[in-house]
Tab-separated table of N, CA, C and O in Angstrom:
chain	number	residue	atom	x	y	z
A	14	UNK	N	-24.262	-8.156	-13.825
A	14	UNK	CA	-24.116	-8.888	-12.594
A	14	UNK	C	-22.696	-8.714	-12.060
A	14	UNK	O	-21.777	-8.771	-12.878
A	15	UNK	N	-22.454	-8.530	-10.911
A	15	UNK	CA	-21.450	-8.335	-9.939
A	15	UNK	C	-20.336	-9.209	-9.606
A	15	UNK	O	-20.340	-9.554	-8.424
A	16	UNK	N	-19.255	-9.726	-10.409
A	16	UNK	CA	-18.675	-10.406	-9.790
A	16	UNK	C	-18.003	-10.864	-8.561
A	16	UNK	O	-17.383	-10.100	-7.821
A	17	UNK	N	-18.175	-12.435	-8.311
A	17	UNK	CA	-17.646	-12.676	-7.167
A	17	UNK	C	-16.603	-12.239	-6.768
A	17	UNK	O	-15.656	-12.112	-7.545
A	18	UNK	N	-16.480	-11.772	-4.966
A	18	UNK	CA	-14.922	-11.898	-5.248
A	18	UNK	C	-14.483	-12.943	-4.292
A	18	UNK	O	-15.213	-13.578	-3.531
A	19	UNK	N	-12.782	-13.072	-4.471
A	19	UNK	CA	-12.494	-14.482	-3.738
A	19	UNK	C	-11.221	-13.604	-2.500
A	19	UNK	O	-11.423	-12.485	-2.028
A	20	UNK	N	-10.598	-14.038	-2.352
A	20	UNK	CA	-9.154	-13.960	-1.477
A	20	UNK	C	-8.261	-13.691	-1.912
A	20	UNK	O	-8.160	-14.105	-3.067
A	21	UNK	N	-7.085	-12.900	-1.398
A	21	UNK	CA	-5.902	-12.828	-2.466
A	21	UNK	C	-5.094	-13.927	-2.033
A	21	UNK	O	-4.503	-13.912	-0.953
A	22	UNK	N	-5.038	-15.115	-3.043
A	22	UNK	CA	-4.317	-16.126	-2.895
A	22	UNK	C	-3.179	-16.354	-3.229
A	22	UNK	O	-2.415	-16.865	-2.411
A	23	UNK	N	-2.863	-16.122	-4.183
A	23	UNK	CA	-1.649	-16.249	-5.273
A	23	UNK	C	-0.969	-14.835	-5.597
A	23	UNK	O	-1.488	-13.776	-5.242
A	24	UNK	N	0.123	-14.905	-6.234
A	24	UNK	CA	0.894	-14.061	-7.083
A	24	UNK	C	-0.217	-12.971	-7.929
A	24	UNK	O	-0.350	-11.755	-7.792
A	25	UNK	N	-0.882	-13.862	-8.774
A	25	UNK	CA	-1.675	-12.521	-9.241
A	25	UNK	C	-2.952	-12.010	-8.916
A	25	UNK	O	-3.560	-11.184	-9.597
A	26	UNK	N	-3.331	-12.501	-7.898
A	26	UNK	CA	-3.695	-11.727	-6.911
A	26	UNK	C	-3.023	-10.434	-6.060
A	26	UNK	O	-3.609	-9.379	-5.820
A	27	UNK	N	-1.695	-10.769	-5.679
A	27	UNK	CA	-1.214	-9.598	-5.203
A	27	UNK	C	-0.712	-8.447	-6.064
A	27	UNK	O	-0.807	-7.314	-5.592
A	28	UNK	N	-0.164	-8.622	-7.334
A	28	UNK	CA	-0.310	-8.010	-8.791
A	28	UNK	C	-1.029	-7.192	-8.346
A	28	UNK	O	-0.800	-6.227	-7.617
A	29	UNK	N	-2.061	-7.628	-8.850
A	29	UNK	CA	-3.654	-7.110	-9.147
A	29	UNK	C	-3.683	-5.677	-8.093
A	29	UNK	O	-3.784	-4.542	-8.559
A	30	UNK	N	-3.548	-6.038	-6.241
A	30	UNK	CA	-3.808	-5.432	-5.299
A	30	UNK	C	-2.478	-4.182	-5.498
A	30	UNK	O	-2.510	-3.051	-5.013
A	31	UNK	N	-1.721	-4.580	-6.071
A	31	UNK	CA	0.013	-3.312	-6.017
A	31	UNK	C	-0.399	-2.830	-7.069
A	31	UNK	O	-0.006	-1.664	-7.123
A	32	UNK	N	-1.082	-3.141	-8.092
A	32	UNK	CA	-0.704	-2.196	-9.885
A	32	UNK	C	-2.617	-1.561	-9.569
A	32	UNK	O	-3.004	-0.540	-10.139
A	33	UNK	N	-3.370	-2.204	-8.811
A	33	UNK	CA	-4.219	-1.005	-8.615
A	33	UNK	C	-4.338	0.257	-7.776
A	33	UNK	O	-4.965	1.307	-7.924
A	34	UNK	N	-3.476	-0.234	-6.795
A	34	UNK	CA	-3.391	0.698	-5.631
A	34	UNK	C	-2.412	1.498	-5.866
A	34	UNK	O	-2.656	2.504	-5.200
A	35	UNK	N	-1.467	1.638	-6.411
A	35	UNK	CA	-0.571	2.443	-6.875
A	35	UNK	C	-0.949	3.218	-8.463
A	35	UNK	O	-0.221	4.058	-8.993
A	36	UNK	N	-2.199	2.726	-9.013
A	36	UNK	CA	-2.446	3.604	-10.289
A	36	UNK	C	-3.382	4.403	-9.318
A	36	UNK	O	-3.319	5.587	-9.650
A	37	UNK	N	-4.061	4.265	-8.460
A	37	UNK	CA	-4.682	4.832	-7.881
A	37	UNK	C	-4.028	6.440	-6.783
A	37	UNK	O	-4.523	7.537	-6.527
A	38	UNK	N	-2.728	5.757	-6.425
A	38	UNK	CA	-1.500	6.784	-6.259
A	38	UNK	C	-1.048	7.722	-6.900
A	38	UNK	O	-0.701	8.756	-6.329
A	39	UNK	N	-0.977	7.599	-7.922
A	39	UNK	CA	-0.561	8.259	-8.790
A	39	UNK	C	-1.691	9.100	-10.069
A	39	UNK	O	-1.396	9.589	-11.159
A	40	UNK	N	-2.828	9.008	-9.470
A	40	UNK	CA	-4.095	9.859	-10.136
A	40	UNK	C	-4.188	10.563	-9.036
A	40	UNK	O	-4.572	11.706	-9.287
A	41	UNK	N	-3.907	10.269	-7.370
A	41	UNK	CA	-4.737	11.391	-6.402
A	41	UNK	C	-3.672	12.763	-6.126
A	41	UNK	O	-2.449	12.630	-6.068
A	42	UNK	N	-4.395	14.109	-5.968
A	42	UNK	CA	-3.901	15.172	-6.217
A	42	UNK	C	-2.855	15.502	-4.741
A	42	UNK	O	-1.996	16.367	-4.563
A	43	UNK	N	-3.456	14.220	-3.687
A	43	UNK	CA	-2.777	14.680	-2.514
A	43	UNK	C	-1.029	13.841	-2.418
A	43	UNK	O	0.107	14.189	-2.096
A	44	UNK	N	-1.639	12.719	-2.862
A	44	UNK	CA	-0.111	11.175	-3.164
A	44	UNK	C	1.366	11.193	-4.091
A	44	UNK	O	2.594	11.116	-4.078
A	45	UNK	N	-0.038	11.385	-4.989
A	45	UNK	CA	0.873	11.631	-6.360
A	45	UNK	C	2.415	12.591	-6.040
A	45	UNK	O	3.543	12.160	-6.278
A	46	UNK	N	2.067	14.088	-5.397
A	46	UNK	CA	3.133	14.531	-5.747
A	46	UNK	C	4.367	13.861	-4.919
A	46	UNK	O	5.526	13.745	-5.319
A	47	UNK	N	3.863	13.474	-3.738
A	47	UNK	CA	4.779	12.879	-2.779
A	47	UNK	C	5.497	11.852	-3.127
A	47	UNK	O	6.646	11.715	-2.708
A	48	UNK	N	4.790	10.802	-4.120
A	48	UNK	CA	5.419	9.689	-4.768
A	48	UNK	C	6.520	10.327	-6.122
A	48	UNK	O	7.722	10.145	-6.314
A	49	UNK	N	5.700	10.958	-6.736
A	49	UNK	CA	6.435	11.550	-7.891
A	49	UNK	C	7.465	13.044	-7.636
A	49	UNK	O	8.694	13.055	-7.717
A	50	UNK	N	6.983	13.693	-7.463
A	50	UNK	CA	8.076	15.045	-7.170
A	50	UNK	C	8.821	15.199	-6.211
A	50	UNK	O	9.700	16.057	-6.127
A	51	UNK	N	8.588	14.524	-5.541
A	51	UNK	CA	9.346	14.345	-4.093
A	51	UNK	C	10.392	13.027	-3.785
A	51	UNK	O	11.623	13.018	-3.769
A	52	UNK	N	9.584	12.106	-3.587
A	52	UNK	CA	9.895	10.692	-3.665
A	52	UNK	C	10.957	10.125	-4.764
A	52	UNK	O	11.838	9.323	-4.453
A	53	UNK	N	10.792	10.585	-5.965
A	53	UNK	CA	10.865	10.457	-7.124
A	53	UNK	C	11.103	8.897	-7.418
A	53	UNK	O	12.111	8.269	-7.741
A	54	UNK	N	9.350	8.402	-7.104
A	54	UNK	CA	9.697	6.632	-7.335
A	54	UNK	C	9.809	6.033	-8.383
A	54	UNK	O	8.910	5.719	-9.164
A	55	UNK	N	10.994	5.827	-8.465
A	55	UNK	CA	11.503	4.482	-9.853
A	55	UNK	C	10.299	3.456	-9.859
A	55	UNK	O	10.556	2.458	-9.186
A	56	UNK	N	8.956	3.451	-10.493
A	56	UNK	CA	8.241	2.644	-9.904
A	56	UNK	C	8.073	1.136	-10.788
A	56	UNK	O	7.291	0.282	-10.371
A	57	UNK	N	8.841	0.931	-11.964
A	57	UNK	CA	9.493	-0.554	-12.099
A	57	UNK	C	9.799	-1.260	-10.824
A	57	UNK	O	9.372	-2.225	-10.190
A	58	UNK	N	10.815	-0.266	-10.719
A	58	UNK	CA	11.508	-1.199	-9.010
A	58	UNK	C	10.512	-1.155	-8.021
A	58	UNK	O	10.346	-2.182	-7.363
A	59	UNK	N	9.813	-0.167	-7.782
A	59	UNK	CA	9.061	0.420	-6.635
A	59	UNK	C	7.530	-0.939	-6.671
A	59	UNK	O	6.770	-1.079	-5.712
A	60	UNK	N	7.441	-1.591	-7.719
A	60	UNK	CA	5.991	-2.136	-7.671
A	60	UNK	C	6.738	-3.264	-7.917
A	60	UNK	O	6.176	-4.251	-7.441
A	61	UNK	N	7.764	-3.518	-8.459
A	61	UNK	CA	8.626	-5.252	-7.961
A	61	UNK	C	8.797	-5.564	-6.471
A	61	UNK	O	8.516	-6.671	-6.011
A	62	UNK	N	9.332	-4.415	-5.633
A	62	UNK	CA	9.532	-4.368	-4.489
A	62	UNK	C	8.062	-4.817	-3.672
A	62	UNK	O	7.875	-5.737	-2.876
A	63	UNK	N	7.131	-3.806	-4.196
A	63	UNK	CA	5.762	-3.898	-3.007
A	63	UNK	C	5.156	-5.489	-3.631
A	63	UNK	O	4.057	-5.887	-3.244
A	64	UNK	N	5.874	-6.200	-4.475
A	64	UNK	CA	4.848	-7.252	-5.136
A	64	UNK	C	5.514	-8.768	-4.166
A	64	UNK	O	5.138	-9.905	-3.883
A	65	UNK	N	6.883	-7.737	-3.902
A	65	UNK	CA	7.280	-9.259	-2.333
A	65	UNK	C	6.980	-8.568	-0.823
A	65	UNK	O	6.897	-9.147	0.261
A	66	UNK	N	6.910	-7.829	-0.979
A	66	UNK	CA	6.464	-7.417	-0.062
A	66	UNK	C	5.284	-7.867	0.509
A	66	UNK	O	5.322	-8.705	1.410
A	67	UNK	N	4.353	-7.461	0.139
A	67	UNK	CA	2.609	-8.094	-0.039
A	67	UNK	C	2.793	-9.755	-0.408
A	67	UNK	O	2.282	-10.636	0.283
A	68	UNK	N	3.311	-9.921	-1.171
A	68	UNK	CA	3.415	-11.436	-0.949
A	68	UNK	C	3.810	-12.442	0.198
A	68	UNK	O	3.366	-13.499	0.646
A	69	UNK	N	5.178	-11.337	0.527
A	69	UNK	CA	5.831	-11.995	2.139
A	69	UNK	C	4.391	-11.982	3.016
A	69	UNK	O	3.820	-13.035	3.300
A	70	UNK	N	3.923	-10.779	3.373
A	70	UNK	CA	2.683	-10.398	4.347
A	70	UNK	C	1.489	-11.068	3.920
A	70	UNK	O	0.511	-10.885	4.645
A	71	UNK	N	1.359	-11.700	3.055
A	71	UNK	CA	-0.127	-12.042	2.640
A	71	UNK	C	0.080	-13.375	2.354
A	71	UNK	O	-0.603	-14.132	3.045
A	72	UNK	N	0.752	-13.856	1.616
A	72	UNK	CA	1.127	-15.324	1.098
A	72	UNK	C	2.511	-15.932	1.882
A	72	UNK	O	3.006	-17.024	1.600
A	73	UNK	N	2.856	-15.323	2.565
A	73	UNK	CA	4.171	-16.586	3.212
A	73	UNK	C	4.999	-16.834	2.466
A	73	UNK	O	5.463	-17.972	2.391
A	74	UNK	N	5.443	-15.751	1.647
A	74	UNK	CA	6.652	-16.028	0.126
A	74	UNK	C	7.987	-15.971	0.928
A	74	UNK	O	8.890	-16.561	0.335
A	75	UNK	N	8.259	-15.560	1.813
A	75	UNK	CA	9.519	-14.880	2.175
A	75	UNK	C	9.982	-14.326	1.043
A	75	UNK	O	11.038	-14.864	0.709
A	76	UNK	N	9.515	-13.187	0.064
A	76	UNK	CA	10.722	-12.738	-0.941
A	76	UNK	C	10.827	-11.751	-0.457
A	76	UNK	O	11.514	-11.136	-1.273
A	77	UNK	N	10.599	-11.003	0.464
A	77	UNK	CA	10.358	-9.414	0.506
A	77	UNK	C	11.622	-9.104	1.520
A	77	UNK	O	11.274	-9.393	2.665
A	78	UNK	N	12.916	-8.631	1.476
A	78	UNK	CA	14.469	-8.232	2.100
A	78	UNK	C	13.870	-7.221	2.371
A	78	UNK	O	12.784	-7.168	1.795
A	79	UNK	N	14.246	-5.804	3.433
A	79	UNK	CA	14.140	-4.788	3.626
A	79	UNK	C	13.758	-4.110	4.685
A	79	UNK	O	13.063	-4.634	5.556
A	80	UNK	N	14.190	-2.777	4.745
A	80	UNK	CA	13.853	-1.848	6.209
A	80	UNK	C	12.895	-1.118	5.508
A	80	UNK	O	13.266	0.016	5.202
A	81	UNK	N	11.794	-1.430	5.171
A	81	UNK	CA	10.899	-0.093	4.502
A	81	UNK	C	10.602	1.320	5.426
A	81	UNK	O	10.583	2.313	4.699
A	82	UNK	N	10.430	1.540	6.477
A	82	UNK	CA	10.452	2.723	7.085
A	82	UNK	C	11.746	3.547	7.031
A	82	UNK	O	11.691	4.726	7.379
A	83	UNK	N	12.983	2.978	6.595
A	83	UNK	CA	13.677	3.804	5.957
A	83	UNK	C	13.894	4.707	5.042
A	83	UNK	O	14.543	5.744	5.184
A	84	UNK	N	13.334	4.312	4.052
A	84	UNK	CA	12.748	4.936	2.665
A	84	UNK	C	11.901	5.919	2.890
A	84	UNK	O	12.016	6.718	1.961
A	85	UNK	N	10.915	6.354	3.832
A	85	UNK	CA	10.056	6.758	4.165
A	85	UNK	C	10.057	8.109	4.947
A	85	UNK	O	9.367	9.094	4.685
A	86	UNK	N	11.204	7.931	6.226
A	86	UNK	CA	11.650	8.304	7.490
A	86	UNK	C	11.858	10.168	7.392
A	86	UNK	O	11.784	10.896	8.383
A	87	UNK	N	12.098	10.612	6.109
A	87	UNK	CA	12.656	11.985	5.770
A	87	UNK	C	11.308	12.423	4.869
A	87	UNK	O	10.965	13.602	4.963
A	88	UNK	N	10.720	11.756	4.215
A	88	UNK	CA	9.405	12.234	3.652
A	88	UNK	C	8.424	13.665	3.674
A	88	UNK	O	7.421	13.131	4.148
A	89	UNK	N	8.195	14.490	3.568
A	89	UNK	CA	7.342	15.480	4.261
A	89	UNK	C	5.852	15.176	3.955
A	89	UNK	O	5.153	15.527	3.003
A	90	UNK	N	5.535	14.312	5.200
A	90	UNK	CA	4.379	14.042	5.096
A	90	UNK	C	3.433	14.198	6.634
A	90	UNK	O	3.849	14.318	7.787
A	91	UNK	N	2.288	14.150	6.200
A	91	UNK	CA	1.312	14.129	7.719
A	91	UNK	C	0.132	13.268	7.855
A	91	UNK	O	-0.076	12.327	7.089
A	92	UNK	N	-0.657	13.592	8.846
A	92	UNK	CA	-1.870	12.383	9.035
A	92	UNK	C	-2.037	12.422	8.170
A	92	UNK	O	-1.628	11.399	7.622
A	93	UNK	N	-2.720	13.462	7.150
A	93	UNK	CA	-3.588	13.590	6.423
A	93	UNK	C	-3.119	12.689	5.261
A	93	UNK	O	-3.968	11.981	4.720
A	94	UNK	N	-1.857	12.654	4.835
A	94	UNK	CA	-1.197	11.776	3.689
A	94	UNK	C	-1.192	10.330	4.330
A	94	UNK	O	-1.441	9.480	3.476
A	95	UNK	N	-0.968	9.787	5.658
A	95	UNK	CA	-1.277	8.710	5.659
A	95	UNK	C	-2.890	7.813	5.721
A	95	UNK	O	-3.114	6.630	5.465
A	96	UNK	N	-3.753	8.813	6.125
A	96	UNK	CA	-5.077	8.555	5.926
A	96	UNK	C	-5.340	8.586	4.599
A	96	UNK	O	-6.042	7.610	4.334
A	97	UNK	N	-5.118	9.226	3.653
A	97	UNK	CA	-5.528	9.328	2.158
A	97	UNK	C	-5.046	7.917	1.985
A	97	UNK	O	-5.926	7.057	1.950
A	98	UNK	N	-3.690	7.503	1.861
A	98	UNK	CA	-2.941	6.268	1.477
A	98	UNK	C	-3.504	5.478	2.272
A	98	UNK	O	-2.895	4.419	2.118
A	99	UNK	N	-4.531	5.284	3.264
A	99	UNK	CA	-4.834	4.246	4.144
A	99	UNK	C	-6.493	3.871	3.161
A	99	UNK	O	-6.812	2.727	2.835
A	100	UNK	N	-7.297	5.070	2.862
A	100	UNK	CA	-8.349	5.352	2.442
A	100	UNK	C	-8.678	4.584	1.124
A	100	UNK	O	-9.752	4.128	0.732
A	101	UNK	N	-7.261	4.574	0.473
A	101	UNK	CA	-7.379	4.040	-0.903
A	101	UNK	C	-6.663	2.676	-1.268
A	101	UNK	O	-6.718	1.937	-2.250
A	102	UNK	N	-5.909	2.644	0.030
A	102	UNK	CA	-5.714	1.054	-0.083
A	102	UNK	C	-6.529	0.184	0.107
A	102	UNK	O	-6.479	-0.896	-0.482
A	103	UNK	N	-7.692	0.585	1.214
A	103	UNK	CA	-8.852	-0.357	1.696
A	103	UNK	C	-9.914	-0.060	0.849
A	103	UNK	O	-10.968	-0.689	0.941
A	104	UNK	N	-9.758	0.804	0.057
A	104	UNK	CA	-10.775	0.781	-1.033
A	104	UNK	C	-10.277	0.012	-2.474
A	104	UNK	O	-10.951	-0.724	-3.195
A	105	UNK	N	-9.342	0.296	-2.582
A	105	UNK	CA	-8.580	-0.957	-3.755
A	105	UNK	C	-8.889	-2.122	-3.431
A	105	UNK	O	-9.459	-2.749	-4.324
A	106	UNK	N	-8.633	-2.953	-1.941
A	106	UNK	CA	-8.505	-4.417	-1.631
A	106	UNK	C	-9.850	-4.625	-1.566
A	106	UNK	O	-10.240	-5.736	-1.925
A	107	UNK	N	-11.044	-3.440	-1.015
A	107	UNK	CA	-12.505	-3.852	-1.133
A	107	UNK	C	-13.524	-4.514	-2.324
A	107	UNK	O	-14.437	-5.335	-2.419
A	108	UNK	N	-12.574	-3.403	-3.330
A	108	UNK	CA	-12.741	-3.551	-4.848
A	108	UNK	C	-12.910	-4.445	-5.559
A	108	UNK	O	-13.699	-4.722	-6.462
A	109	UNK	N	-11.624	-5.155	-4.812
A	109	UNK	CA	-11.345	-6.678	-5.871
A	109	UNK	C	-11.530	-8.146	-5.286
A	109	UNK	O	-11.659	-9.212	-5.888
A	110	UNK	N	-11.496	-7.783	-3.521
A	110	UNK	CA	-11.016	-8.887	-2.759
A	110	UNK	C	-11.944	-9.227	-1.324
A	110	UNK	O	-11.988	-8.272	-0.548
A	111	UNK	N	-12.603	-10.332	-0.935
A	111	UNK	CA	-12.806	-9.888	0.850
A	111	UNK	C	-12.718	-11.941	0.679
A	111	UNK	O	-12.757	-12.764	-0.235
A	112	UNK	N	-12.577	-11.943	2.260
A	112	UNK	CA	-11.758	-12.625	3.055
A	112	UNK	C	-10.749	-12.284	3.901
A	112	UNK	O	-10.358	-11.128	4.058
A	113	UNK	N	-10.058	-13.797	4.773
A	113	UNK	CA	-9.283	-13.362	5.508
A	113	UNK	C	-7.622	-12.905	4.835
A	113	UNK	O	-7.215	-12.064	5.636
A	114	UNK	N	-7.100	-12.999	4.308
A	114	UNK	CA	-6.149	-12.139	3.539
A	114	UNK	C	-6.320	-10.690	3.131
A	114	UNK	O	-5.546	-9.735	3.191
A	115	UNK	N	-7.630	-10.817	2.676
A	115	UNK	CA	-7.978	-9.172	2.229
A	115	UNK	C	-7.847	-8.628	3.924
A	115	UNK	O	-7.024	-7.791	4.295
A	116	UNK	N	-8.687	-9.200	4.673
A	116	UNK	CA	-8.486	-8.443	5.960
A	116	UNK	C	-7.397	-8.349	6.706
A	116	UNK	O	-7.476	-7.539	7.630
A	117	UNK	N	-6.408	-8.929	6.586
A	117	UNK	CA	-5.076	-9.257	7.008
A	117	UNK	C	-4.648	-7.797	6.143
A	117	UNK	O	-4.254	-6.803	6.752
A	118	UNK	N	-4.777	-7.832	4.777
A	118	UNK	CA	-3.943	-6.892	4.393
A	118	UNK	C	-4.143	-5.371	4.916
A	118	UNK	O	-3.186	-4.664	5.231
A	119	UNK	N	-5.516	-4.938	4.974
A	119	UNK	CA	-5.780	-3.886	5.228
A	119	UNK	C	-5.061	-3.985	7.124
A	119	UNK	O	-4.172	-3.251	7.554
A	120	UNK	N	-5.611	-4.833	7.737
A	120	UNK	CA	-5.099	-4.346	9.153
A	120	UNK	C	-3.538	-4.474	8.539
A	120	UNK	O	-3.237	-3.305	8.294
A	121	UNK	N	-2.875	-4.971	8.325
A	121	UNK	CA	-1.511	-4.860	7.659
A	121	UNK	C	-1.051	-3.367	7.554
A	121	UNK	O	-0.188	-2.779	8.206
A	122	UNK	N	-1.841	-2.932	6.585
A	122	UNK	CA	-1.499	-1.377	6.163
A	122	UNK	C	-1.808	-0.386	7.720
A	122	UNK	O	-1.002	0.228	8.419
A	123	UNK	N	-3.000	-0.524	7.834
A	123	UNK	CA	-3.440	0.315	9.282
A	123	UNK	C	-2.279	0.160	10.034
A	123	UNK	O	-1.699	1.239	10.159
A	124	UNK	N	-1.603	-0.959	10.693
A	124	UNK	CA	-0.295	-1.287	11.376
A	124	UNK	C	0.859	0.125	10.692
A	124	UNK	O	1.111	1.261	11.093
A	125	UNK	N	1.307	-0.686	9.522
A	125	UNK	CA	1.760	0.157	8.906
A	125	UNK	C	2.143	1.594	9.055
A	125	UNK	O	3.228	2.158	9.198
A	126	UNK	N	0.486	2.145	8.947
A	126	UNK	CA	0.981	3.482	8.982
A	126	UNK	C	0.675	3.986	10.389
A	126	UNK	O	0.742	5.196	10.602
A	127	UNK	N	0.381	3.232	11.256
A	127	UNK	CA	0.541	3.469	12.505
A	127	UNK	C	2.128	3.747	13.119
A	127	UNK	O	2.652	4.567	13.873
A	128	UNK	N	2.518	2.661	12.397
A	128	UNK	CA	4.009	2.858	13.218
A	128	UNK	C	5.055	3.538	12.334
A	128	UNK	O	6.179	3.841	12.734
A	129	UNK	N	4.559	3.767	11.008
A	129	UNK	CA	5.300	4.506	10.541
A	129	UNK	C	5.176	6.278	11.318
A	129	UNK	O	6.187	6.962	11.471
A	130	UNK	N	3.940	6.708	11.675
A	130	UNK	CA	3.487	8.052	12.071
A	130	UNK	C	4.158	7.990	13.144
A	130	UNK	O	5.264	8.511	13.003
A	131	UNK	N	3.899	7.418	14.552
A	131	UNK	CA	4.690	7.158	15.660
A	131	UNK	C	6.092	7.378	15.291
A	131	UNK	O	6.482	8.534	15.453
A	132	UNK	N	6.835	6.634	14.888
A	132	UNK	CA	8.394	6.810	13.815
A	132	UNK	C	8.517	8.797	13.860
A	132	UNK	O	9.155	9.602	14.538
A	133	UNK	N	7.520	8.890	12.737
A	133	UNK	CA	8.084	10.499	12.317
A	133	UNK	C	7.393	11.425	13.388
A	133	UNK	O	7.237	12.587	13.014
A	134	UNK	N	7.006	11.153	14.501
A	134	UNK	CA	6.023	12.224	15.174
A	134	UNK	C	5.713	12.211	15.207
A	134	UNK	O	5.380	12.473	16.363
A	135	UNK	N	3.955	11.739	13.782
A	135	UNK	CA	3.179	12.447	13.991
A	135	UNK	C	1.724	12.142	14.879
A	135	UNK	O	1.858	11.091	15.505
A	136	UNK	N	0.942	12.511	15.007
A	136	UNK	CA	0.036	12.320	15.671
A	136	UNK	C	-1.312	11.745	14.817
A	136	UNK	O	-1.909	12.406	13.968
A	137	UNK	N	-1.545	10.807	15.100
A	137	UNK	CA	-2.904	10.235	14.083
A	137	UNK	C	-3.834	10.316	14.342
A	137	UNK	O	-4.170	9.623	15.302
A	138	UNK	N	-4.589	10.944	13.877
A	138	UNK	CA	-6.206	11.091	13.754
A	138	UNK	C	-7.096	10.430	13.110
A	138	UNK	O	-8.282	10.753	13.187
């Protein structure tokens, strides 16, 4: 039988949504290298960071400081890498989560990489 799912309410809830979506990063053949060979993400820090982050955006924590499209801005990336990363975030949060937070988060991300693409050029498809 299928467990319920609820909302991401709390702290480990958002856990849950950063340490799956990022193991999920780091198995796909298109992400991975961008995070790892490129990026080269410290990802201790890198999944402390996205865990206020997502908390600020989802729960009202205020912990999350930062210009994140900075980090980002020099990247060599294209639609296609932000659709993959869009693809598997809304399939992570589907996974575990629905409600209005889960839906907040995903339009969250869609935002996201909307204005991150706009930012570098590119054109989204």
């Amino acid at each position: 039988m299928e467990k319920l799912k609820n909302d991401i309410t709390n702290a480990q809830d958002v856990k849950l949504l950063v340490d799956s979506f990022y193991d999920k990063i780091n198995k796909d053949d298109l992400l991975s290298p961008i995070f790892n060979q490129i990026a080269h993400v410290h990802w201790d820090a890198h999944l402390e960071k996205m865990y206020k982050f997502w908390g600020t955006m989802l729960l009202n924590e205020q912990s999350y400081k930062g210009a994140a499209y900075q980090v980002h801005a020099n990247l060599p990336v294209e639609s296609k890498h932000f659709k993959r990363w869009l693809e598997l975030f809304n399939e992570t949060v589907d996974s575990y989560f629905t409600g209005i937070n889960a839906d907040d988060a995903k339009k969250t991300a869609y935002t996201i990489g909307l204005t991150f693409q706009a930012k570098m050029g590119i054109s989204f498809q």
